[in-house]
Amino acid sequence: MIVPLMEAAADTCGGKAGALGVLLRAGLPVPDGFVVPFAAYLDAAGDLGLGRFAGELSVGRFAGESADLDAARQAIQARPLHATVIDALGRALDGLGDPPVAVRSSAANEDTGQGSAAGQYESFLAVHGVGEVADAVRACWASLLSPRALGYRDASGRDDQPLAMAVIVQRQLDAEVSGVMFTPAGPNDATEIEASWGLGPSIVGGTVTPDAYRVAEDGSITRTVADKRTRLDRHGTRLVVRDVPAHARHQPTIDDATATRLAALGKEIAAVLGGPQDIEWAIADGRTWVLQARPVTAAPPPPPSPSGASPAALTGTPGSHGTVTGSARIVRGPGDFARVRPGDILVCPFTDPAWTPLLRIAAGVVTETGGVLSHAAIVARERAIPAVLGIPNATSRLPDDAIITIDGTAGTVTATNV
């Protein structure tokens, strides 16, 4: 009932675990771990009436029936793991030396070439002990039925896909630096790398604006060093957000030699997996590790032309292609969700994955922090919604209801009635 990560395959353990298994077998640096496969989820959920296919649990079915959806989610999360699974988990954790671990989703429709499902399912860091790991496994299963996951599948037109969740358990890395990179889509394209201090959720979740590096085919490197104000770290079995010391906020997180090595590692991963890859990586104790690799579903825009934008425009990072004009809707948290109308342009501090349902009705996105490789930016590109990222104080510089035009290719925002 437990599969060593080295032996994981996509058809039994999901695309995320399957890709890590392939990389481990190729000798690439992936943290050791194991997988609770689809079979365990299907066994636990089989008699709860949850269905095998996503279409049986679509947003449409639960429209106006949030209580039913909540009940289904709570049922799977409360479902006790079978004693044989608990025993297998304990032995597998002992085999790792019983360290703190990362517990991460690997769903049937996740990390595929048709859709990333970036940030739609749950992951947990700094988990310790068999009881806590069992709780995290059930929470990952329950996230299959979250509103954001159902909304993502429904908007993607993938309701006929199998509904099953495997769960990866890996040794926790206490990273000094973490990041994401996109390998080149073509022979003349560059490797795109983003990096920041501490653990990776700050970058993929968009809560920090990371340093950005472009490693060209000829080996030349261009970099933009960001103001990295916070970092996420493990403290025992807790995750803590800390302020970055003043001297390190504008200090590059990696040097050019490290960027070059990362680009070379990315090319090796892309060759092993057979196409351009979206890769999460971390550096711990001076060693680089691969945490995730999935197909690139939507490439980011190229850097903007140095010719410059209009002096009246706010300038950020191009996040998702396209130009759109609409009403700015200031959204600082879930309490503002009900104010968003179809065609509005979200203007927000950052976009948490829980905000994904808003991307079904919004015409565009503007954020104060975040990078082009964050989960929200990836989903915006998959939805073909223009996005401009990393405009400081955008929520105070753009009035609510102002008519604005955003150019997600150039990275500019212009207000027309302010």
Short mmCIF file of C-alpha atoms in Angstrom, two decimals:
data_model
loop_
_atom_site.label_atom_id
_atom_site.label_comp_id
_atom_site.label_asym_id
_atom_site.label_seq_id
_atom_site.Cartn_x
_atom_site.Cartn_y
_atom_site.Cartn_z
CA MET A 1 0.00 0.00 0.00
CA ILE A 2 3.11 2.25 0.22
CA VAL A 3 5.28 2.81 -2.88
CA PRO A 4 8.92 3.93 -2.60
CA LEU A 5 9.29 7.23 -4.48
CA MET A 6 12.03 5.63 -6.58
CA GLU A 7 9.39 3.20 -7.93
CA ALA A 8 6.52 5.67 -8.40
CA ALA A 9 4.69 5.69 -11.74
CA ALA A 10 2.11 8.19 -12.98
CA ASP A 11 -0.68 5.64 -13.55
CA THR A 12 -0.69 4.54 -9.89
CA CYS A 13 0.82 7.53 -8.09
CA GLY A 14 -0.06 10.61 -10.18
CA GLY A 15 1.99 12.80 -12.46
CA LYS A 16 3.88 14.65 -9.74
CA ALA A 17 5.10 11.50 -8.01
CA GLY A 18 5.63 9.73 -11.33
CA ALA A 19 7.95 12.49 -12.58
CA LEU A 20 9.96 12.46 -9.35
CA GLY A 21 10.29 8.68 -9.63
CA VAL A 22 11.65 9.02 -13.17
CA LEU A 23 14.17 11.63 -12.00
CA LEU A 24 15.30 9.49 -9.08
CA ARG A 25 15.83 6.52 -11.38
CA ALA A 26 17.91 8.79 -13.63
CA GLY A 27 20.16 9.63 -10.68
CA LEU A 28 19.00 13.23 -10.25
CA PRO A 29 18.92 14.93 -6.81
CA VAL A 30 15.39 14.39 -5.46
CA PRO A 31 14.77 14.11 -1.68
CA ASP A 32 14.02 10.54 -0.63
CA GLY A 33 10.49 9.54 0.22
CA PHE A 34 7.49 7.37 -0.57
CA VAL A 35 3.96 7.58 -1.97
CA VAL A 36 0.52 6.65 -0.66
CA PRO A 37 -0.92 5.59 -4.06
CA PHE A 38 -4.33 6.05 -5.68
CA ALA A 39 -5.41 2.65 -4.37
CA ALA A 40 -5.41 3.88 -0.77
CA TYR A 41 -7.64 6.86 -1.63
CA LEU A 42 -10.04 4.76 -3.71
CA ASP A 43 -10.30 2.22 -0.92
CA ALA A 44 -11.07 4.93 1.65
CA ALA A 45 -13.51 6.86 -0.57
CA GLY A 46 -15.16 3.96 -2.35
CA ASP A 47 -18.13 3.55 -0.03
CA LEU A 48 -18.68 7.27 0.63
CA GLY A 49 -20.46 7.84 -2.68
CA LEU A 50 -17.81 10.29 -3.91
CA GLY A 51 -17.48 8.83 -7.39
CA ARG A 52 -14.44 8.00 -9.46
CA PHE A 53 -14.81 10.67 -12.12
CA ALA A 54 -14.62 14.42 -11.64
CA GLY A 55 -17.86 14.95 -13.57
CA GLU A 56 -19.71 13.23 -10.73
CA LEU A 57 -18.41 15.94 -8.40
CA SER A 58 -18.48 19.00 -10.61
CA VAL A 59 -19.18 22.57 -9.60
CA GLY A 60 -22.51 22.23 -11.41
CA ARG A 61 -23.63 19.33 -9.27
CA PHE A 62 -22.91 21.26 -6.09
CA ALA A 63 -24.23 24.64 -7.26
CA GLY A 64 -26.30 25.88 -4.35
CA GLU A 65 -25.39 22.77 -2.38
CA SER A 66 -22.32 23.93 -0.47
CA ALA A 67 -23.47 21.98 2.58
CA ASP A 68 -23.33 18.75 0.57
CA LEU A 69 -19.86 19.62 -0.71
CA ASP A 70 -18.65 20.46 2.79
CA ALA A 71 -20.09 17.19 4.08
CA ALA A 72 -18.33 15.17 1.37
CA ARG A 73 -15.03 16.90 2.07
CA GLN A 74 -15.38 16.41 5.81
CA ALA A 75 -16.29 12.76 5.34
CA ILE A 76 -13.10 11.92 3.47
CA GLN A 77 -10.96 13.97 5.85
CA ALA A 78 -12.50 12.24 8.88
CA ARG A 79 -12.21 8.76 7.36
CA PRO A 80 -9.75 6.78 9.51
CA LEU A 81 -6.88 5.25 7.61
CA HIS A 82 -6.91 1.47 7.60
CA ALA A 83 -4.66 -0.07 10.25
CA THR A 84 -2.49 -1.65 7.54
CA VAL A 85 -1.92 1.79 5.99
CA ILE A 86 -1.02 3.32 9.37
CA ASP A 87 1.42 0.48 9.98
CA ALA A 88 2.96 0.91 6.53
CA LEU A 89 3.27 4.67 7.06
CA GLY A 90 5.07 4.11 10.36
CA ARG A 91 7.53 1.68 8.83
CA ALA A 92 8.17 3.96 5.86
CA LEU A 93 8.79 6.95 8.12
CA ASP A 94 11.15 4.87 10.26
CA GLY A 95 13.01 3.99 7.06
CA LEU A 96 13.64 7.70 6.50
CA GLY A 97 14.82 8.11 10.10
CA ASP A 98 11.51 9.66 11.22
CA PRO A 99 12.46 13.23 10.23
CA PRO A 100 10.10 16.14 9.60
CA VAL A 101 8.55 15.57 6.19
CA ALA A 102 6.73 17.34 3.40
CA VAL A 103 3.32 15.82 2.53
CA ARG A 104 2.17 16.79 -0.95
CA SER A 105 -0.65 16.04 -3.35
CA SER A 106 -0.22 13.99 -6.53
CA ALA A 107 -3.68 13.92 -8.09
CA ALA A 108 -4.70 12.10 -11.25
CA ASN A 109 -5.19 15.36 -13.16
CA GLU A 110 -2.25 17.26 -11.64
CA ASP A 111 1.04 18.17 -13.32
CA THR A 112 0.02 16.95 -16.76
CA GLY A 113 0.63 18.47 -20.17
CA GLN A 114 -3.06 19.41 -20.36
CA GLY A 115 -3.23 21.26 -17.05
CA SER A 116 -0.93 22.02 -14.13
CA ALA A 117 -3.58 22.38 -11.39
CA ALA A 118 -0.92 24.65 -9.89
CA GLY A 119 -1.64 25.27 -6.22
CA GLN A 120 -5.13 23.76 -6.36
CA TYR A 121 -4.51 20.90 -3.92
CA GLU A 122 -3.03 20.92 -0.44
CA SER A 123 0.57 20.45 0.60
CA PHE A 124 1.95 20.43 4.14
CA LEU A 125 5.50 21.10 5.35
CA ALA A 126 7.22 20.35 8.67
CA VAL A 127 4.96 17.36 9.43
CA HIS A 128 6.33 14.94 12.05
CA GLY A 129 5.14 11.57 13.29
CA VAL A 130 2.80 8.97 11.87
CA GLY A 131 -0.33 10.54 13.35
CA GLU A 132 0.36 13.95 11.86
CA VAL A 133 1.31 12.40 8.51
CA ALA A 134 -1.96 10.42 8.46
CA ASP A 135 -3.91 13.64 9.12
CA ALA A 136 -2.05 15.39 6.29
CA VAL A 137 -2.75 12.51 3.89
CA ARG A 138 -6.49 12.77 4.57
CA ALA A 139 -6.37 16.56 4.18
CA CYS A 140 -4.70 16.14 0.77
CA TRP A 141 -7.48 13.70 -0.21
CA ALA A 142 -10.14 16.15 0.97
CA SER A 143 -8.62 18.94 -1.14
CA LEU A 144 -9.84 17.09 -4.24
CA LEU A 145 -13.28 18.42 -3.24
CA SER A 146 -12.30 22.00 -2.40
CA PRO A 147 -14.17 24.79 -4.23
CA ARG A 148 -10.97 25.95 -5.91
CA ALA A 149 -10.11 22.47 -7.18
CA LEU A 150 -13.64 21.81 -8.43
CA GLY A 151 -13.67 25.23 -10.08
CA TYR A 152 -10.33 24.62 -11.76
CA ARG A 153 -11.43 21.25 -13.15
CA ASP A 154 -14.78 22.63 -14.29
CA ALA A 155 -13.21 25.64 -16.05
CA SER A 156 -10.62 23.37 -17.66
CA GLY A 157 -13.33 21.15 -19.18
CA ARG A 158 -11.78 18.13 -17.50
CA ASP A 159 -14.78 16.79 -15.61
CA ASP A 160 -14.45 13.38 -17.25
CA GLN A 161 -11.01 12.81 -15.75
CA PRO A 162 -10.49 10.23 -12.98
CA LEU A 163 -10.90 11.69 -9.51
CA ALA A 164 -8.14 10.18 -7.40
CA MET A 165 -5.36 11.45 -5.16
CA ALA A 166 -2.01 9.92 -4.34
CA VAL A 167 0.11 11.59 -1.67
CA ILE A 168 3.89 12.09 -1.65
CA VAL A 169 5.80 12.02 1.64
CA GLN A 170 9.40 13.28 1.44
CA ARG A 171 12.14 14.33 3.78
CA GLN A 172 11.72 18.04 4.63
CA LEU A 173 14.48 20.31 3.31
CA ASP A 174 15.34 23.41 5.31
CA ALA A 175 16.26 25.50 2.31
CA GLU A 176 18.42 28.58 2.47
CA VAL A 177 17.19 29.53 -1.02
CA SER A 178 14.28 28.16 -3.06
CA GLY A 179 12.96 28.85 -6.49
CA VAL A 180 11.25 27.88 -9.71
CA MET A 181 12.62 27.60 -13.24
CA PHE A 182 11.11 27.12 -16.67
CA THR A 183 13.37 25.34 -19.13
CA PRO A 184 13.60 26.69 -22.70
CA ALA A 185 10.62 26.03 -24.97
CA GLY A 186 12.76 26.28 -28.12
CA PRO A 187 16.41 26.18 -29.20
CA ASN A 188 16.88 29.95 -28.95
CA ASP A 189 14.90 30.50 -25.74
CA ALA A 190 16.36 31.21 -22.31
CA THR A 191 15.98 29.39 -19.01
CA GLU A 192 13.81 31.49 -16.68
CA ILE A 193 14.72 31.27 -12.98
CA GLU A 194 13.12 32.90 -9.93
CA ALA A 195 14.67 32.67 -6.45
CA SER A 196 14.10 33.96 -2.94
CA TRP A 197 15.23 33.30 0.62
CA GLY A 198 13.82 30.39 2.63
CA LEU A 199 11.19 27.83 1.67
CA GLY A 200 9.46 27.72 -1.70
CA PRO A 201 5.80 28.48 -0.82
CA SER A 202 6.69 32.18 -0.64
CA ILE A 203 7.53 32.10 -4.35
CA VAL A 204 4.90 29.74 -5.70
CA GLY A 205 2.25 31.38 -3.54
CA GLY A 206 3.19 34.85 -4.78
CA THR A 207 3.70 36.40 -1.33
CA VAL A 208 7.20 37.63 -2.20
CA THR A 209 8.61 39.19 -5.36
CA PRO A 210 11.60 36.99 -6.20
CA ASP A 211 14.88 37.68 -7.96
CA ALA A 212 14.61 36.88 -11.67
CA TYR A 213 17.37 35.40 -13.85
CA ARG A 214 17.47 34.66 -17.57
CA VAL A 215 20.17 32.26 -18.71
CA ALA A 216 20.47 32.51 -22.50
CA GLU A 217 21.58 29.72 -24.80
CA ASP A 218 25.01 31.36 -25.18
CA GLY A 219 25.44 31.34 -21.39
CA SER A 220 24.87 35.06 -20.85
CA ILE A 221 22.83 35.96 -17.78
CA THR A 222 20.57 38.90 -17.06
CA ARG A 223 19.15 39.35 -13.59
CA THR A 224 16.74 41.56 -11.72
CA VAL A 225 17.26 41.66 -7.97
CA ALA A 226 14.01 42.22 -6.08
CA ASP A 227 13.19 43.68 -2.68
CA LYS A 228 12.59 40.41 -0.81
CA ARG A 229 10.92 41.53 2.39
CA THR A 230 9.88 38.24 4.01
CA ARG A 231 10.94 34.61 4.07
CA LEU A 232 9.33 31.36 5.19
CA ASP A 233 11.27 28.89 7.35
CA ARG A 234 10.67 25.82 9.47
CA HIS A 235 10.84 26.18 13.25
CA GLY A 236 10.33 22.73 14.75
CA THR A 237 6.99 21.56 13.40
CA ARG A 238 5.81 25.08 12.57
CA LEU A 239 6.34 27.32 9.58
CA VAL A 240 7.21 30.90 10.46
CA VAL A 241 7.26 34.03 8.31
CA ARG A 242 10.14 36.32 9.21
CA ASP A 243 11.34 39.68 7.99
CA VAL A 244 14.44 39.48 5.82
CA PRO A 245 17.28 41.53 7.40
CA ALA A 246 17.76 44.89 5.72
CA HIS A 247 21.19 43.98 4.34
CA ALA A 248 19.80 40.87 2.57
CA ARG A 249 16.60 42.30 1.08
CA HIS A 250 18.38 43.58 -2.03
CA GLN A 251 21.17 40.99 -2.02
CA PRO A 252 21.08 38.45 -4.91
CA THR A 253 19.92 35.06 -3.69
CA ILE A 254 22.12 33.15 -6.13
CA ASP A 255 25.24 34.08 -8.09
CA ASP A 256 25.75 33.66 -11.81
CA ALA A 257 27.61 30.37 -11.39
CA THR A 258 24.63 28.91 -9.49
CA ALA A 259 22.21 30.20 -12.13
CA THR A 260 24.32 28.50 -14.80
CA ARG A 261 24.31 25.21 -12.87
CA LEU A 262 20.55 25.41 -12.38
CA ALA A 263 20.02 25.98 -16.11
CA ALA A 264 22.18 22.94 -16.89
CA LEU A 265 20.23 20.85 -14.38
CA GLY A 266 16.99 22.07 -15.94
CA LYS A 267 18.08 20.98 -19.40
CA GLU A 268 18.99 17.54 -18.04
CA ILE A 269 15.57 17.22 -16.40
CA ALA A 270 13.81 18.32 -19.60
CA ALA A 271 15.75 15.73 -21.58
CA VAL A 272 14.83 12.96 -19.12
CA LEU A 273 11.14 13.92 -19.04
CA GLY A 274 10.86 14.66 -22.74
CA GLY A 275 9.88 18.33 -22.98
CA PRO A 276 10.05 21.81 -21.42
CA GLN A 277 9.60 21.67 -17.66
CA ASP A 278 8.34 23.84 -14.80
CA ILE A 279 10.73 22.89 -11.99
CA GLU A 280 10.71 23.69 -8.28
CA TRP A 281 14.15 23.54 -6.67
CA ALA A 282 15.83 24.29 -3.35
CA ILE A 283 19.34 24.76 -2.02
CA ALA A 284 19.97 23.25 1.43
CA ASP A 285 23.40 22.90 3.05
CA GLY A 286 24.96 24.01 -0.21
CA ARG A 287 23.34 21.26 -2.30
CA THR A 288 20.73 21.78 -4.99
CA TRP A 289 17.62 19.57 -4.90
CA VAL A 290 14.71 19.03 -7.28
CA LEU A 291 11.32 19.15 -5.54
CA GLN A 292 8.97 18.99 -8.53
CA ALA A 293 8.96 18.90 -12.32
CA ARG A 294 5.93 19.16 -14.58
CA PRO A 295 5.31 20.08 -18.22
CA VAL A 296 5.13 23.79 -19.00
CA THR A 297 1.46 24.36 -19.85
CA ALA A 298 1.68 28.07 -20.71
CA ALA A 299 4.96 29.91 -21.29
CA PRO A 300 5.39 33.36 -19.69
CA PRO A 301 5.75 36.54 -21.75
CA PRO A 302 9.28 37.62 -22.70
CA PRO A 303 10.87 40.56 -20.85
CA PRO A 304 9.42 43.91 -21.94
CA SER A 305 11.20 46.08 -24.47
CA PRO A 306 13.70 48.52 -22.92
CA SER A 307 12.08 51.31 -24.96
CA GLY A 308 10.01 52.11 -21.89
CA ALA A 309 6.35 52.50 -21.07
CA SER A 310 4.31 55.68 -20.99
CA PRO A 311 5.24 57.90 -18.01
CA ALA A 312 1.60 57.64 -16.90
CA ALA A 313 1.74 53.85 -16.69
CA LEU A 314 2.55 51.75 -13.64
CA THR A 315 5.15 49.16 -14.55
CA GLY A 316 5.49 45.63 -13.20
CA THR A 317 6.45 42.18 -14.39
CA PRO A 318 4.67 40.79 -17.48
CA GLY A 319 2.77 37.79 -16.13
CA SER A 320 0.32 36.66 -18.80
CA HIS A 321 -0.14 37.81 -22.39
CA GLY A 322 -2.91 40.13 -23.57
CA THR A 323 -4.44 43.56 -23.09
CA VAL A 324 -7.76 44.33 -21.42
CA THR A 325 -9.66 47.34 -20.10
CA GLY A 326 -12.07 47.12 -17.18
CA SER A 327 -12.99 48.33 -13.70
CA ALA A 328 -10.31 47.93 -11.05
CA ARG A 329 -11.61 45.85 -8.17
CA ILE A 330 -9.48 46.11 -5.02
CA VAL A 331 -9.42 42.68 -3.38
CA ARG A 332 -7.43 42.35 -0.17
CA GLY A 333 -8.86 39.04 1.01
CA PRO A 334 -11.77 36.59 0.85
CA GLY A 335 -14.06 39.16 2.42
CA ASP A 336 -13.89 41.12 -0.82
CA PHE A 337 -14.68 38.19 -3.13
CA ALA A 338 -18.39 38.96 -3.33
CA ARG A 339 -17.62 42.41 -4.74
CA VAL A 340 -15.97 41.02 -7.88
CA ARG A 341 -18.15 41.20 -10.99
CA PRO A 342 -17.59 39.57 -14.38
CA GLY A 343 -15.14 41.68 -16.39
CA ASP A 344 -13.47 43.30 -13.36
CA ILE A 345 -9.69 43.49 -13.11
CA LEU A 346 -8.46 42.13 -9.79
CA VAL A 347 -6.02 44.45 -8.01
CA CYS A 348 -4.65 42.64 -4.98
CA PRO A 349 -1.61 42.23 -2.73
CA PHE A 350 -1.10 38.72 -4.14
CA THR A 351 -3.31 35.90 -5.39
CA ASP A 352 -3.54 32.91 -3.12
CA PRO A 353 -4.50 29.63 -4.88
CA ALA A 354 -7.82 29.78 -3.01
CA TRP A 355 -8.64 32.74 -5.24
CA THR A 356 -8.66 30.58 -8.38
CA PRO A 357 -12.48 30.70 -8.77
CA LEU A 358 -12.20 34.49 -9.23
CA LEU A 359 -10.08 33.89 -12.32
CA ARG A 360 -13.16 32.42 -14.01
CA ILE A 361 -14.89 35.82 -14.03
CA ALA A 362 -12.06 38.36 -13.83
CA ALA A 363 -10.79 39.98 -17.03
CA GLY A 364 -7.28 40.53 -15.69
CA VAL A 365 -5.04 40.51 -12.62
CA VAL A 366 -2.68 43.07 -11.06
CA THR A 367 -0.63 42.13 -7.97
CA GLU A 368 1.71 43.95 -5.59
CA THR A 369 4.03 40.97 -5.15
CA GLY A 370 4.78 37.72 -6.91
CA GLY A 371 6.75 36.41 -9.84
CA VAL A 372 5.96 35.21 -13.32
CA LEU A 373 6.46 31.57 -12.29
CA SER A 374 4.08 31.65 -9.31
CA HIS A 375 1.01 29.40 -9.21
CA ALA A 376 -1.41 32.28 -9.80
CA ALA A 377 0.52 33.50 -12.84
CA ILE A 378 0.54 29.98 -14.30
CA VAL A 379 -3.23 29.63 -13.85
CA ALA A 380 -3.79 33.11 -15.36
CA ARG A 381 -1.84 32.04 -18.44
CA GLU A 382 -3.80 28.80 -18.67
CA ARG A 383 -7.00 30.88 -18.53
CA ALA A 384 -5.59 33.40 -21.09
CA ILE A 385 -6.18 36.25 -18.61
CA PRO A 386 -3.74 39.20 -18.85
CA ALA A 387 -1.69 39.65 -15.68
CA VAL A 388 0.83 42.21 -14.45
CA LEU A 389 2.74 41.32 -11.28
CA GLY A 390 4.81 43.04 -8.65
CA ILE A 391 3.53 46.65 -8.78
CA PRO A 392 4.31 48.05 -5.30
CA ASN A 393 1.29 49.52 -3.48
CA ALA A 394 -1.03 48.85 -6.43
CA THR A 395 -4.04 48.54 -4.12
CA SER A 396 -3.55 52.13 -2.89
CA ARG A 397 -2.32 53.62 -6.18
CA LEU A 398 -5.31 52.36 -8.20
CA PRO A 399 -8.71 53.45 -6.86
CA ASP A 400 -11.52 50.96 -6.65
CA ASP A 401 -13.81 51.23 -9.71
CA ALA A 402 -11.20 53.13 -11.74
CA ILE A 403 -11.16 52.18 -15.41
CA ILE A 404 -7.73 50.72 -16.10
CA THR A 405 -6.00 49.06 -19.02
CA ILE A 406 -3.48 46.33 -18.32
CA ASP A 407 -0.98 45.01 -20.84
CA GLY A 408 0.20 41.64 -19.60
CA THR A 409 2.78 41.37 -22.36
CA ALA A 410 4.44 44.73 -21.68
CA GLY A 411 3.85 44.64 -17.91
CA THR A 412 2.02 47.99 -17.69
CA VAL A 413 -1.14 49.31 -16.05
CA THR A 414 -2.71 52.60 -17.13
CA ALA A 415 -5.65 54.31 -15.43
CA THR A 416 -7.91 56.20 -17.80
CA ASN A 417 -10.28 57.98 -15.41
CA VAL A 418 -8.11 58.91 -12.42
#
